[in-house]
Tab-separated table of C-alpha atoms in Angstrom:
chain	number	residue	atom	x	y	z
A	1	UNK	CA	-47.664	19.313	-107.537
A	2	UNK	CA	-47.444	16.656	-104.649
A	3	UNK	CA	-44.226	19.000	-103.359
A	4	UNK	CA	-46.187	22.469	-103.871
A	5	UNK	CA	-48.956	20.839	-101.807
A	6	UNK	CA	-46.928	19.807	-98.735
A	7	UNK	CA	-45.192	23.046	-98.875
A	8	UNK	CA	-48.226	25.234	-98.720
A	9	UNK	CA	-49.646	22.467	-95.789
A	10	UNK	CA	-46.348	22.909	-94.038
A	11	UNK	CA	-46.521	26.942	-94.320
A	12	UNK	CA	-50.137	26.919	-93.012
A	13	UNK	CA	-49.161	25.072	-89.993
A	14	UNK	CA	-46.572	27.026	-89.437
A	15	UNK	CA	-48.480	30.394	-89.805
A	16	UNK	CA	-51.339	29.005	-87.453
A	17	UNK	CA	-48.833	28.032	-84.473
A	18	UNK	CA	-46.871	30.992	-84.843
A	19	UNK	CA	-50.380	33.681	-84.613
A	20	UNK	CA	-51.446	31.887	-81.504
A	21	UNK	CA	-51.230	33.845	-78.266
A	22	UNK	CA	-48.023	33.038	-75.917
A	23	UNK	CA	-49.749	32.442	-73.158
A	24	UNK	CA	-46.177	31.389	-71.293
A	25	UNK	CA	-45.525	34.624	-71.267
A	26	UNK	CA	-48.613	36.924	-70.664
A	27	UNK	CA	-50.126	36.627	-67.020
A	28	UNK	CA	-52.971	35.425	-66.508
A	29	UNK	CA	-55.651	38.583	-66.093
A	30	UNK	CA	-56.987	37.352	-62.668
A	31	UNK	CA	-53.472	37.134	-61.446
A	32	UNK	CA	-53.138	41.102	-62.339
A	33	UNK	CA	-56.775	41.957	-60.910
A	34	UNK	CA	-55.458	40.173	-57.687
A	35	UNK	CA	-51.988	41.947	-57.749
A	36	UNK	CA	-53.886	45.457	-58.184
A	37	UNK	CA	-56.688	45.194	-55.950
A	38	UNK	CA	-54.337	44.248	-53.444
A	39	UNK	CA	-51.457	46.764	-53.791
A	40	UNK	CA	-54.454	49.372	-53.616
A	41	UNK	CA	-54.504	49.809	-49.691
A	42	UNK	CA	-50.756	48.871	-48.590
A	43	UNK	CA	-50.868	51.321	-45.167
A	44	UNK	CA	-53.189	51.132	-42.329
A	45	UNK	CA	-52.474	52.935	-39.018
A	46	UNK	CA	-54.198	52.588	-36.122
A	47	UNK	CA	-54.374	52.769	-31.826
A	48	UNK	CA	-54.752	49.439	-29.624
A	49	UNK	CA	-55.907	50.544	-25.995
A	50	UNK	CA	-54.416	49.027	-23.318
A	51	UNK	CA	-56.844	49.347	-20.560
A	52	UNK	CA	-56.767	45.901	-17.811
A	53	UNK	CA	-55.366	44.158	-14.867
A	54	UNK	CA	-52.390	42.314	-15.281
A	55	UNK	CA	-50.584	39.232	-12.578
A	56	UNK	CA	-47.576	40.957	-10.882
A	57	UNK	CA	-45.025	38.267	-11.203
A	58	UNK	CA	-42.824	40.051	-8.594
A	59	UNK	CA	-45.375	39.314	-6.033
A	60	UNK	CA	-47.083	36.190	-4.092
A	61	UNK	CA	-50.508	35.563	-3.958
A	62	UNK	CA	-51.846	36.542	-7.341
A	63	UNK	CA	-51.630	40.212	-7.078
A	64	UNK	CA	-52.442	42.659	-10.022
A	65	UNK	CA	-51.382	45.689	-11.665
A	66	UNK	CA	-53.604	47.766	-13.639
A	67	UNK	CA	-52.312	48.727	-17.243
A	68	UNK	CA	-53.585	51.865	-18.769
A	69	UNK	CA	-52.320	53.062	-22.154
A	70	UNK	CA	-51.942	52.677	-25.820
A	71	UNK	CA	-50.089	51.268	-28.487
A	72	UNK	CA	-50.100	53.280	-32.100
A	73	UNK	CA	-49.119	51.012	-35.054
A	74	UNK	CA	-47.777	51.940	-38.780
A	75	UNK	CA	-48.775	48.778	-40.564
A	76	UNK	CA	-47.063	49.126	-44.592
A	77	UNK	CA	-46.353	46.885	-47.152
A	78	UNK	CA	-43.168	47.092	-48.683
A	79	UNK	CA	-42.682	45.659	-52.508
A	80	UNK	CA	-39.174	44.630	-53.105
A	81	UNK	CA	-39.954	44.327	-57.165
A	82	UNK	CA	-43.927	44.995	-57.484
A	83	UNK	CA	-43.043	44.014	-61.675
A	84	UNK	CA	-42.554	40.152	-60.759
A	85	UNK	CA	-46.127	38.128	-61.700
A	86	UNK	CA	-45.543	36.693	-58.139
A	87	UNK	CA	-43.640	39.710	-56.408
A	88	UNK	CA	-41.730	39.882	-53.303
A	89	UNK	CA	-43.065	41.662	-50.129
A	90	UNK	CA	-42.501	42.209	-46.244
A	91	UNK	CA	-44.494	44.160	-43.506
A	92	UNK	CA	-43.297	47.139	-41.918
A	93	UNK	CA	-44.236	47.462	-38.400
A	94	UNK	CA	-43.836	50.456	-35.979
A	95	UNK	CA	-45.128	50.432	-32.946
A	96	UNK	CA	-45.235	53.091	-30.361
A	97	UNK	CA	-46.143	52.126	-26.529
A	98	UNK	CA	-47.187	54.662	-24.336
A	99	UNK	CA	-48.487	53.162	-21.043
A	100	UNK	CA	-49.008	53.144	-17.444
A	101	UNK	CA	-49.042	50.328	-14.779
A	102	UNK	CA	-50.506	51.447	-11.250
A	103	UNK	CA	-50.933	49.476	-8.262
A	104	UNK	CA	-55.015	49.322	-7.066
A	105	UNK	CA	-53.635	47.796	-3.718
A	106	UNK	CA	-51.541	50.892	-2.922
A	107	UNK	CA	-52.686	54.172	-5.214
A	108	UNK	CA	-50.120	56.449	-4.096
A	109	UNK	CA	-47.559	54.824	-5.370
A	110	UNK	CA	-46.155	56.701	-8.341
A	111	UNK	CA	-46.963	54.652	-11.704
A	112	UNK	CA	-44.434	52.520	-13.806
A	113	UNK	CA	-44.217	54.218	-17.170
A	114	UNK	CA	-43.984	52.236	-20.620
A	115	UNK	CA	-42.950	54.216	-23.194
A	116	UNK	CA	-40.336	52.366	-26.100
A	117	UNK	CA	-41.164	52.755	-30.089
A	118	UNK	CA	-39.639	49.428	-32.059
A	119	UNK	CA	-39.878	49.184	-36.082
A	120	UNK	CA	-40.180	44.818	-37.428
A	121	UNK	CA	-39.634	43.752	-40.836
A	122	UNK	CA	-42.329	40.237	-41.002
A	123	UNK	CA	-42.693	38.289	-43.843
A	124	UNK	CA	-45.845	37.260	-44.522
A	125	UNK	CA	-47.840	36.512	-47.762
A	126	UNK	CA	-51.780	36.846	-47.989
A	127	UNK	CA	-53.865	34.367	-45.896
A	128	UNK	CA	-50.705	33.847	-43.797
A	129	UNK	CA	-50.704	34.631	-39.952
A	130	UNK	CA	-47.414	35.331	-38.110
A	131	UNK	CA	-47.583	36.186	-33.937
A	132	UNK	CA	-44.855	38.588	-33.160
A	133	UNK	CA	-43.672	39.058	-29.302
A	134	UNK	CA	-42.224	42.485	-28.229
A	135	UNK	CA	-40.960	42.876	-24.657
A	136	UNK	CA	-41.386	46.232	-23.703
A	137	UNK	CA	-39.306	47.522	-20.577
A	138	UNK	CA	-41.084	49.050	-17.683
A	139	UNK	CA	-39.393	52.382	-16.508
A	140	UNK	CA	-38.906	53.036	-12.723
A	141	UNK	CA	-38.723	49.529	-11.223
A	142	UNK	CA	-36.002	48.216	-9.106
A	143	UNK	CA	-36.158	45.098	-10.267
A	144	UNK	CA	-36.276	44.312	-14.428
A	145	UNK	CA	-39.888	43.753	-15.278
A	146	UNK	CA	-41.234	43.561	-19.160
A	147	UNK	CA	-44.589	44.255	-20.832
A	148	UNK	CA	-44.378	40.908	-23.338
A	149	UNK	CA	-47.267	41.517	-25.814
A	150	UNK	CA	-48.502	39.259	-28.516
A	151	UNK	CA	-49.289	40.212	-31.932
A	152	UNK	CA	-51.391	38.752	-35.050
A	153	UNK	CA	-50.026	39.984	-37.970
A	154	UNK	CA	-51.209	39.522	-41.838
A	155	UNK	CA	-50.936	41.564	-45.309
A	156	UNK	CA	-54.416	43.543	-43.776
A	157	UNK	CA	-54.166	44.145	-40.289
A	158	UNK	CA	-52.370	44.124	-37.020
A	159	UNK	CA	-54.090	42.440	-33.613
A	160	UNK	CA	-52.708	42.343	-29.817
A	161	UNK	CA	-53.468	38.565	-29.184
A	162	UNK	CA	-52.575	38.474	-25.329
A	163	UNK	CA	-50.268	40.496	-22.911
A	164	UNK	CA	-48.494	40.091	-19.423
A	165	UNK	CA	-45.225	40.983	-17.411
């Protein structure tokens, strides 16, 4: 009887551990809430107007050059395996330039075009900040003069942080 008592103890136990959830396994349901609200808006697109004076470097004196323009951005998240509880992600960035720089001192000098589309692959993870720096080329100069812009980028937008040649 002592035997037939531990036995059924034993079995009870055993039945009790084995119909409890696995919770090793299962994710955790705010983790999937997180994960779905956040995959829901994974594209933005958008124009940055470039309208300002900038120092001419290739000058003395402090002397300017006005910038008039625009830069269009595709901003996309790509999921390497969207499955994983914790998955694996990078930012897709294209950016189109399309941009003037005139001289206020003399205005009939033709304008320097800007005009140069790149595509970045940033990794960044939500609440992270990464600063990207493009140099874009400006077209008719004698000498070799670059547009270096700054960018803030993060999983839900895309910022120009500072410019100048």
């Amino acid at each position: 009887m002592k035997k037939f008592l531990l036995t059924l103890v034993s079995l009870f136990f055993l039945f009790t551990i084995g119909c409890q959830e696995n919770s090793l396994i299962e994710p955790l349901t705010s983790e999937v809430a997180e994960k779905e609200n956040f995959q829901e808006d994974t594209y933005l697109h958008g124009f940055i107007k470039l309208d300002g004076m900038l120092a001419d470097p290739s000058r003395p004196f402090n002397c300017c050059l006005e910038i008039r323009g625009e830069i269009e951005y595709e901003h996309r998240i790509i999921y390497l395996d969207p499955d994983q509880p914790s998955s694996q992600y990078y930012v897709s960035l294209n950016l189109a330039i399309e941009a003037e720089l005139l001289d206020p001192y003399s205005p009939t000098t033709t304008p320097w075009v800007i005009n140069e589309i790149s595509t970045d692959k940033i990794d960044v993870q939500p609440e992270q900040v990464q600063s990207l720096i493009k140099y874009f080329r400006v077209q008719g100069r004698d000498d070799t003069m670059f547009l270096v812009c700054k960018f803030i980028v993060t999983t839900d937008y895309v910022t120009l942080d500072g410019m100048w040649l």
